[in-house]
mmCIF file of C-alpha atoms and ligand atoms in Angstrom:
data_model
loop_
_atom_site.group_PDB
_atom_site.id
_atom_site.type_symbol
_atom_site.label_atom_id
_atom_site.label_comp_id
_atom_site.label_asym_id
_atom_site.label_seq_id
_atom_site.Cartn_x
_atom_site.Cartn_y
_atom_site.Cartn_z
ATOM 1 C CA UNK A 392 -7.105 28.417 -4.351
ATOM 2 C CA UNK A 393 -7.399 31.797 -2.920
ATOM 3 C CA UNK A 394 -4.405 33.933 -2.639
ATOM 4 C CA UNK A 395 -3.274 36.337 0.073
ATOM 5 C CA UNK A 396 -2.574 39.834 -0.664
ATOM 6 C CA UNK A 397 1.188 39.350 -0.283
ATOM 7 C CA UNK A 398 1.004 36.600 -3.045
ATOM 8 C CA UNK A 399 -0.517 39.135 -5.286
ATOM 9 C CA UNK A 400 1.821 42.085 -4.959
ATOM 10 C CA UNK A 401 5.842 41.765 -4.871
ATOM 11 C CA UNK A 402 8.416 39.454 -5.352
ATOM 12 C CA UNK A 403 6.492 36.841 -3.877
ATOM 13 C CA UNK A 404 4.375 36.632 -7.035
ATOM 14 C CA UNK A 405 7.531 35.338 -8.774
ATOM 15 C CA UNK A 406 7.935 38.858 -10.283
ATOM 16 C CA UNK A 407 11.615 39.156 -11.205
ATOM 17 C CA UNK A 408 12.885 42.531 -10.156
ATOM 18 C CA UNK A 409 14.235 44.787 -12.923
ATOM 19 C CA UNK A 410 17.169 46.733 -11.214
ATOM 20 C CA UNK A 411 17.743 50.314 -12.964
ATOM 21 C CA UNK A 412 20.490 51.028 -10.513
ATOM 22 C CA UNK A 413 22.163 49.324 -7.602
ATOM 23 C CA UNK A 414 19.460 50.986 -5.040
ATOM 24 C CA UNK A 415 16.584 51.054 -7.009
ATOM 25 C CA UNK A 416 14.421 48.052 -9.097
ATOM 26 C CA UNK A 417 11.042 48.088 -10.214
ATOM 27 C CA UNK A 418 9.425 44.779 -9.131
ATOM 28 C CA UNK A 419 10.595 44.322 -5.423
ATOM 29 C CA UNK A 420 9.504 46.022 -2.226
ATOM 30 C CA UNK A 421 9.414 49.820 -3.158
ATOM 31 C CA UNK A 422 6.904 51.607 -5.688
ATOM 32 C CA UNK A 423 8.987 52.943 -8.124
ATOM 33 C CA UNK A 424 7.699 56.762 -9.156
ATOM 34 C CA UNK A 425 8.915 57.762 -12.614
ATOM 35 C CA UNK A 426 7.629 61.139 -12.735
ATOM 36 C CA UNK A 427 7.966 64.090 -15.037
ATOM 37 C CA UNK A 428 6.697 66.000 -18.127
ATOM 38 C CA UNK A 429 4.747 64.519 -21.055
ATOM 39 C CA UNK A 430 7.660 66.654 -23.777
ATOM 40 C CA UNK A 431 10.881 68.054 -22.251
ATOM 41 C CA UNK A 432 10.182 71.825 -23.762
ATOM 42 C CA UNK A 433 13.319 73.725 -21.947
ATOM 43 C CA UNK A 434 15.881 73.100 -19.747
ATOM 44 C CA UNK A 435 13.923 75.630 -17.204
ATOM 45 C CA UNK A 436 10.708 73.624 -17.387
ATOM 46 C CA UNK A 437 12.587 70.271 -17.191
ATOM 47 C CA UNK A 438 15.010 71.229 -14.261
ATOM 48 C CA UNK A 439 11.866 72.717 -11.876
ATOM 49 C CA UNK A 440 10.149 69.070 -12.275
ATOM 50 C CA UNK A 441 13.702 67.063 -11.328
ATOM 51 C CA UNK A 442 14.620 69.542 -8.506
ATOM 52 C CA UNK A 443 11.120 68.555 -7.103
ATOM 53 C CA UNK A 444 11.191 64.591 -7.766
ATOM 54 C CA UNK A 445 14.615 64.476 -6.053
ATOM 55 C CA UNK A 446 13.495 67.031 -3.270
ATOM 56 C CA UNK A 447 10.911 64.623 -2.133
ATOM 57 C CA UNK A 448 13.378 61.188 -2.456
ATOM 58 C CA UNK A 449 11.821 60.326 -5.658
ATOM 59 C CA UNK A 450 14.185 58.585 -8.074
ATOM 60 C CA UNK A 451 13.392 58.541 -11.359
ATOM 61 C CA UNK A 452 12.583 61.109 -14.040
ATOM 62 C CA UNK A 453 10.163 60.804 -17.146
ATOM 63 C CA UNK A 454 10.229 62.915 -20.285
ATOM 64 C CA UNK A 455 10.146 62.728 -24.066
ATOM 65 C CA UNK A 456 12.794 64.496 -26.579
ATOM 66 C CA UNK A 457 11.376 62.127 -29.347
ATOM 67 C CA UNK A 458 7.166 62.530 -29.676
ATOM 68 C CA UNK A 459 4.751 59.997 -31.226
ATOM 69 C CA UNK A 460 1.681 62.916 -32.249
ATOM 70 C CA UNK A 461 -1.735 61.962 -33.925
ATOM 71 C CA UNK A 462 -0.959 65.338 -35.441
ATOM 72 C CA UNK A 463 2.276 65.636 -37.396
ATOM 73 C CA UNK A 464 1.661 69.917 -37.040
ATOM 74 C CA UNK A 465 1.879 69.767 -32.751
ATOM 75 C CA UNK A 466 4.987 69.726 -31.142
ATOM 76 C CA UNK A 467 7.347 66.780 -32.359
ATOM 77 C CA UNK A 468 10.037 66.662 -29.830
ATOM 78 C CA UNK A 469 13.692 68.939 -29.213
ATOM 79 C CA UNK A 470 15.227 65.640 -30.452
ATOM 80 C CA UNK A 471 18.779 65.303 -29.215
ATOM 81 C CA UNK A 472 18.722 68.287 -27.344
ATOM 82 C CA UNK A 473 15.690 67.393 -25.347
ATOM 83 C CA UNK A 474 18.055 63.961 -24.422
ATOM 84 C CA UNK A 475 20.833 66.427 -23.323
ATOM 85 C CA UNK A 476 18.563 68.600 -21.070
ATOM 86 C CA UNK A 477 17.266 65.311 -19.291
ATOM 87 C CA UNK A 478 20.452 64.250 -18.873
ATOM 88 C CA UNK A 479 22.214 67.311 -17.547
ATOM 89 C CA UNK A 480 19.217 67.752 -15.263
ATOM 90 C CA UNK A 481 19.192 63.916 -14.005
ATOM 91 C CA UNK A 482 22.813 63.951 -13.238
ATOM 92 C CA UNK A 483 22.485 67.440 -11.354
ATOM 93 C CA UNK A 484 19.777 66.098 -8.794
ATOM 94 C CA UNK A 485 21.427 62.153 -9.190
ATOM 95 C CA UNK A 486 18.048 60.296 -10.951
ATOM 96 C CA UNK A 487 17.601 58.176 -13.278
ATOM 97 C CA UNK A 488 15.470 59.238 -16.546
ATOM 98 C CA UNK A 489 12.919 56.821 -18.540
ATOM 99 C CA UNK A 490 12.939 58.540 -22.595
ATOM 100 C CA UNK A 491 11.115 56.986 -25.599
ATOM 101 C CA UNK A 492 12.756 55.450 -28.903
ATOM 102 C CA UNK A 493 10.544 56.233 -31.546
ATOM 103 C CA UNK A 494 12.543 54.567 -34.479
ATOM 104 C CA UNK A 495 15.593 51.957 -34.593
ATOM 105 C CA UNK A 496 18.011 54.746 -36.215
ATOM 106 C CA UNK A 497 17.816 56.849 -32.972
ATOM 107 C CA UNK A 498 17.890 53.935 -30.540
ATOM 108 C CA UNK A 499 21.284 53.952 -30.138
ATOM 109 C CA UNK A 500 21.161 57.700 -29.381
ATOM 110 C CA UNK A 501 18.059 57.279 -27.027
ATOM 111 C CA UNK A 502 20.425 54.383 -25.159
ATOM 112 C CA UNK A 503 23.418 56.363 -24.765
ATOM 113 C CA UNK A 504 21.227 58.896 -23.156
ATOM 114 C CA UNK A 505 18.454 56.996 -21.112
ATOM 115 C CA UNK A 506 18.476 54.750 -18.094
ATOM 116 C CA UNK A 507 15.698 53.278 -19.506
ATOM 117 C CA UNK A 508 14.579 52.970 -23.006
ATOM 118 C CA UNK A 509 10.858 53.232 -23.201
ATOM 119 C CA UNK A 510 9.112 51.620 -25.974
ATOM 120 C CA UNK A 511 5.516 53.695 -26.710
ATOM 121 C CA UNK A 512 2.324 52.196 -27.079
ATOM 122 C CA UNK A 513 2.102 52.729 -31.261
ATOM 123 C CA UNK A 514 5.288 51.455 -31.472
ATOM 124 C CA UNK A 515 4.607 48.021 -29.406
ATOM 125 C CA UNK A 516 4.802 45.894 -32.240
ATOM 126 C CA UNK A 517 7.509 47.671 -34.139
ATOM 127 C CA UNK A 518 9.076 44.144 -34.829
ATOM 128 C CA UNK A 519 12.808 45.731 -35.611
ATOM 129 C CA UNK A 520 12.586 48.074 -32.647
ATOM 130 C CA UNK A 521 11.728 45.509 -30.595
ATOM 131 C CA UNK A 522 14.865 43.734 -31.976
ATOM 132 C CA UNK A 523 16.890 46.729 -31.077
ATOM 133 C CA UNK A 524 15.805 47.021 -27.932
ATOM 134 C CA UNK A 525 16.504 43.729 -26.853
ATOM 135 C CA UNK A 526 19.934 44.100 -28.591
ATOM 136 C CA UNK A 527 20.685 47.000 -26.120
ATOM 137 C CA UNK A 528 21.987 46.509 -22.116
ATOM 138 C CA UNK A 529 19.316 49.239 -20.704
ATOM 139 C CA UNK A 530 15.456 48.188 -19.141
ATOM 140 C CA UNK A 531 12.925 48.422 -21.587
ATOM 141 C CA UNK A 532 9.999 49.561 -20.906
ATOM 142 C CA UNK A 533 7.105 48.592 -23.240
ATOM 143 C CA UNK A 534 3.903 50.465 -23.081
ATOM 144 C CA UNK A 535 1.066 48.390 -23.758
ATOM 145 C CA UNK A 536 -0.434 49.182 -26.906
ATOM 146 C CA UNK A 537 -3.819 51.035 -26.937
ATOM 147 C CA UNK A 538 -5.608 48.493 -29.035
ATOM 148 C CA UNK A 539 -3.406 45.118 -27.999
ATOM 149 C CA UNK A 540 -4.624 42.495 -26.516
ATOM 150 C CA UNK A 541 -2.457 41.147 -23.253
ATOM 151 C CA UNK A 542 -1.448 38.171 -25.114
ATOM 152 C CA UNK A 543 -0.082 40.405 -28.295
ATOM 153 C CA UNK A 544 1.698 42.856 -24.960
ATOM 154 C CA UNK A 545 3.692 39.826 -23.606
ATOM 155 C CA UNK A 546 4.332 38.442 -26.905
ATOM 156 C CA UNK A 547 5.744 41.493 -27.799
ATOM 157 C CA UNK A 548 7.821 41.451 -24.670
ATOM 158 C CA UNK A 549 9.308 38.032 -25.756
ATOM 159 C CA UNK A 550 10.223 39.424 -28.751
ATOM 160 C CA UNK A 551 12.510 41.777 -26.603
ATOM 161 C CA UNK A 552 13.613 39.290 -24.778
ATOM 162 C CA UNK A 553 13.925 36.548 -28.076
ATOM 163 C CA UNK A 554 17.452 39.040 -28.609
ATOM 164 C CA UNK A 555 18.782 38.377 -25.209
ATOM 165 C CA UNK A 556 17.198 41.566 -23.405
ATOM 166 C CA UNK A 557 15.007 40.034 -20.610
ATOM 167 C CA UNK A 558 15.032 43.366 -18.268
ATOM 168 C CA UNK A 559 11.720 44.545 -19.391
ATOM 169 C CA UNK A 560 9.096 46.344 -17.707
ATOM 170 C CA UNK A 561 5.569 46.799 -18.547
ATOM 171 C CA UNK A 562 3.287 49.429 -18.515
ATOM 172 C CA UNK A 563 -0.438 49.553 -18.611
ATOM 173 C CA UNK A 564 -1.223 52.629 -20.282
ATOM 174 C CA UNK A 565 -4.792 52.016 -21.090
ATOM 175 C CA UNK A 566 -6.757 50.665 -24.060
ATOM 176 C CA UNK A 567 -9.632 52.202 -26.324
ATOM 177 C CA UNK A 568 -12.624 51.015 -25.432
ATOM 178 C CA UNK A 569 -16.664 52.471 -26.631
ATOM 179 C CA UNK A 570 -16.120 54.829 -23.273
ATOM 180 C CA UNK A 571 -16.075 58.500 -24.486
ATOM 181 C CA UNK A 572 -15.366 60.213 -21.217
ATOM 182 C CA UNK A 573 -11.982 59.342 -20.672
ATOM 183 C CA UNK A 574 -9.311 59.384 -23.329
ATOM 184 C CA UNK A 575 -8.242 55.496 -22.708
ATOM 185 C CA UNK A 576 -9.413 53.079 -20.101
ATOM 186 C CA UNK A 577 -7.047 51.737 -17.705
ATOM 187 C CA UNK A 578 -6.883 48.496 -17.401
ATOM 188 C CA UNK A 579 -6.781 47.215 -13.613
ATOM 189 C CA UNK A 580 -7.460 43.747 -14.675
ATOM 190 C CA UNK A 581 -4.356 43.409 -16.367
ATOM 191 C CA UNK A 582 -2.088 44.192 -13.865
ATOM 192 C CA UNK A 583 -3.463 42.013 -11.573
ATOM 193 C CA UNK A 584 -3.298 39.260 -14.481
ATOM 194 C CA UNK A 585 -0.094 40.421 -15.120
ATOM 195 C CA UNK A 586 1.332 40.285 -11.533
ATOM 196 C CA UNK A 587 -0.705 36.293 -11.132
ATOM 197 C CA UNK A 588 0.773 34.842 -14.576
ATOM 198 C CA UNK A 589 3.770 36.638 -15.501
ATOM 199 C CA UNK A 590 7.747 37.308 -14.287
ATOM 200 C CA UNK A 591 7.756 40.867 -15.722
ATOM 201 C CA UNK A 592 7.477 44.125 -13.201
ATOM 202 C CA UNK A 593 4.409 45.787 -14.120
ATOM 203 C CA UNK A 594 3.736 49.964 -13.935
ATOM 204 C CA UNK A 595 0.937 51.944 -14.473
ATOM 205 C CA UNK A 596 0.584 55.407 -16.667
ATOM 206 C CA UNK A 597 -2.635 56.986 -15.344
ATOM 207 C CA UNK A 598 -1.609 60.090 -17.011
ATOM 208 C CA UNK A 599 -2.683 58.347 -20.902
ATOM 209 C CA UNK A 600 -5.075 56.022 -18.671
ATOM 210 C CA UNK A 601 -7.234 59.226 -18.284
ATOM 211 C CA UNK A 602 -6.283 61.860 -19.998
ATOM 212 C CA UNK A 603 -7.849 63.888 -17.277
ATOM 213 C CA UNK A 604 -6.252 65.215 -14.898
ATOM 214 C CA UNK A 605 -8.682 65.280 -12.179
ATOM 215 C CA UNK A 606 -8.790 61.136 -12.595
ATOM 216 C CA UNK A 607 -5.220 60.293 -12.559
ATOM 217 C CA UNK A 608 -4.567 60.143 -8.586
ATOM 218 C CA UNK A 609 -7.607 57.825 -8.381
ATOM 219 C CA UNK A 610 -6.438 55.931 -11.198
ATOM 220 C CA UNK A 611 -3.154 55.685 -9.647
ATOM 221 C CA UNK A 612 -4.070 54.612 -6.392
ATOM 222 C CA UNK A 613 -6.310 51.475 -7.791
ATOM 223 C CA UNK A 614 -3.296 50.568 -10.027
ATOM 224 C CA UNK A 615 -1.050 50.750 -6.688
ATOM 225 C CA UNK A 616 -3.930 48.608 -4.965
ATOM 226 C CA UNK A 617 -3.924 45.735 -7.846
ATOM 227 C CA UNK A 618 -0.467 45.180 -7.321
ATOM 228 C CA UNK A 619 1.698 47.852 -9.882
ATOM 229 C CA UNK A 620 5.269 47.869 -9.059
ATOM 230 C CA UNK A 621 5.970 51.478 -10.235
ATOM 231 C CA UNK A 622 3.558 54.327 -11.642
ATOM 232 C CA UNK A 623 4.828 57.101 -15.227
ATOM 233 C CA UNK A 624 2.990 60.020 -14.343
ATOM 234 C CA UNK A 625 2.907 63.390 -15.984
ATOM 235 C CA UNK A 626 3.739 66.160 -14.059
ATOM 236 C CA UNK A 627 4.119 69.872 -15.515
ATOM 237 C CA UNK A 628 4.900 73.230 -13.767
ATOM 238 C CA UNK A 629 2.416 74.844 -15.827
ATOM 239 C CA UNK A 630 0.190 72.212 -17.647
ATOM 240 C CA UNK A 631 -1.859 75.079 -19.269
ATOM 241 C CA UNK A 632 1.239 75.799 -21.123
ATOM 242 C CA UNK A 633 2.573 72.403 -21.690
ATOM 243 C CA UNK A 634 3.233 71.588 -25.496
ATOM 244 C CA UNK A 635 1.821 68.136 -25.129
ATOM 245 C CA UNK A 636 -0.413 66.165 -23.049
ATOM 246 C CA UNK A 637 -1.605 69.533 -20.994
ATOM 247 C CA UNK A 638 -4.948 67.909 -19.910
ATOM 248 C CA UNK A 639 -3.580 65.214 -18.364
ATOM 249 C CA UNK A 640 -0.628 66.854 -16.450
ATOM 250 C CA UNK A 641 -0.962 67.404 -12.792
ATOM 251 C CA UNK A 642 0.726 70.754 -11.812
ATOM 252 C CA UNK A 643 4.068 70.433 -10.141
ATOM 253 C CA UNK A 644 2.549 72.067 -7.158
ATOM 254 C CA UNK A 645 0.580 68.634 -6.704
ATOM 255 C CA UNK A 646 3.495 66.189 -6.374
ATOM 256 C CA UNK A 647 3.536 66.011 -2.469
ATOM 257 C CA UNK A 648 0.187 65.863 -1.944
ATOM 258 C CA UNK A 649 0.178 62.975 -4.939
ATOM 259 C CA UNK A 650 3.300 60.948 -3.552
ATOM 260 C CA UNK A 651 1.195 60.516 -0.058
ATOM 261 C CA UNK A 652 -1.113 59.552 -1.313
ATOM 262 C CA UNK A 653 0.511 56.656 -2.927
ATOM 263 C CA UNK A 654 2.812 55.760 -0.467
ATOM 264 C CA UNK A 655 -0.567 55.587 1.890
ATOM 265 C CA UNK A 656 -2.037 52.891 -0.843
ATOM 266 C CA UNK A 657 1.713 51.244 -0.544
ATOM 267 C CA UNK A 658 1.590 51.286 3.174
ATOM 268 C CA UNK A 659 -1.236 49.118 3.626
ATOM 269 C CA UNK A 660 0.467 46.419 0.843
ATOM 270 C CA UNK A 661 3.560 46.611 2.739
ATOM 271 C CA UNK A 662 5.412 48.151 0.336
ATOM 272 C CA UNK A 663 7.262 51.724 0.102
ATOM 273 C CA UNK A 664 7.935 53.920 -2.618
ATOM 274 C CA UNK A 665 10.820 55.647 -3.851
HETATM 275 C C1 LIG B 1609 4.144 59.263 -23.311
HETATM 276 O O1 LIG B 1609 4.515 58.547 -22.361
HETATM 277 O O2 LIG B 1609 4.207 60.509 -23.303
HETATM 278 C C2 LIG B 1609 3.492 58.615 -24.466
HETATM 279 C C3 LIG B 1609 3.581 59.124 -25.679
HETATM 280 O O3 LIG B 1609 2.815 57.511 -24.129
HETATM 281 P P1 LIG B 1609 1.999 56.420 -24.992
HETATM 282 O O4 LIG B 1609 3.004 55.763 -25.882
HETATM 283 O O5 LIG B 1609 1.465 55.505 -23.938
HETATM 284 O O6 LIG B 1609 0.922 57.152 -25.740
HETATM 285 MN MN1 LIG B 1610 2.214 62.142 -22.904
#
């Protein structure tokens, strides 16, 4: 049988939306943007990035306080004060932020703070914080891990959902693969897999997809075009200075220009963004 686009992408794939507020829900008509820095660093830094995802309608903010680093010398994190920037800056421009867990003992913390709880790709089978998560009332969003199969992603998502938690959203974050030239492949196929076989909303990170900076609105756009229902991207006012993930980040300067350029890819689905 051969489908029509508007099988593929939307709620008419039997994609159950996942609502993170009563006008926004990643899964139904709108491409949800969840911009923002790789590491909230200062309150300056983290307020310039919000001011400009709320200037141009977008509604959601990303940004760690709690790092997972190869390296434990580079920048871990500002911890609970990195939570209390993001908040203070979310509520002054009215978004919603998406913050990682790292371990169950600051879950509770990371759920009192976030909108969503996101769940990072070396931590996607973290049985127990799984378990937490799915104890909690907040989306999850579970990264795919960068060596998991799709089967070990959405089993992990059942184990989420196994503690009564089913608002989960997945993210395609890219895998390791022999390829040298980028930092992870992403993985269009399983979105579109995803999207066919699967009730879960589905995002994209092209940011750790790449790992290049000069890829990640390409990347973006194909992940739009298989059918993602939202995109994490890593945006940083000066991403030569950025304490994490600098080679990935596209300068704030580039969010317009980005966000058309989406919304274009959207456009021709029949779908907005927000
Ligand atoms: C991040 O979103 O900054 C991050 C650490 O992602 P991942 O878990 O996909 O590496
Ligand atoms: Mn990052």
């Amino acid at each position: 049988m051969i489908h029509s686009i508007e099988w593929v992408v939307g709620e008419t794939a039997g994609t159950r939306p996942v609502a993170l507020a009563p006008d926004v829900a990643v899964g139904g008509r709108d491409v949800v943007m969840m911009a923002g820095p790789c590491s909230v660093e200062t309150y300056e830094q983290t307020r310039a990035v919000a001011a400009e995802v709320a200037r141009l309608g977008g509604r959601v903010l990303r940004g760690g306080a709690y790092k997972p680093r190869t390296s434990p010398y580079a920048f871990q994190g500002l911890g609970r004060e990195g939570l209390e920037i993001l908040r203070a800056v979310a509520n002054e421009f009215d978004l919603l932020i998406v913050t990682e867990a790292l371990g169950v003992e600051q879950l509770p913390l990371v759920a009192e703070f976030a909108d969503v709880i996101q769940i990072g790709s070396r931590n996607m089978q973290h049985y127990p914080l799984l378990w937490a998560a799915g104890e909690t009332e907040k989306p999850v969003l579970l990264k795919r891990g960068f060596m998991s199969t799709i089967d070990e992603w959405l089993k992990a998502a059942e184990h989420v959902a196994s503690r009564g938690n089913e608002r989960i959203i997945l993210c395609e974050r890219g895998i390791r693969t022999f390829e040298t030239a980028t930092r992870n492949t992403l993985d269009v196929n399983a979105i579109a897999l995803i999207k066919q076989t699967t009730p879960f909303p589905i995002i994209a990170d092209p940011s750790h997809g790449t790992g290049r900076a000069d890829l990640v609105t390409a990347a973006a756009r194909s992940a739009v075009a298989a059918g993602a229902d939202g995109l994490l991207v890593e945006f940083h006012p000066n991403p030569a200075e950025a304490l994490s993930d600098g080679d990935q980040a596209l300068p704030l300067a580039a969010l317009p220009r980005f966000r058309a350029e989406i919304e274009r890819v959207a456009r021709a689905l029949g779908r907005g963004i927000c």
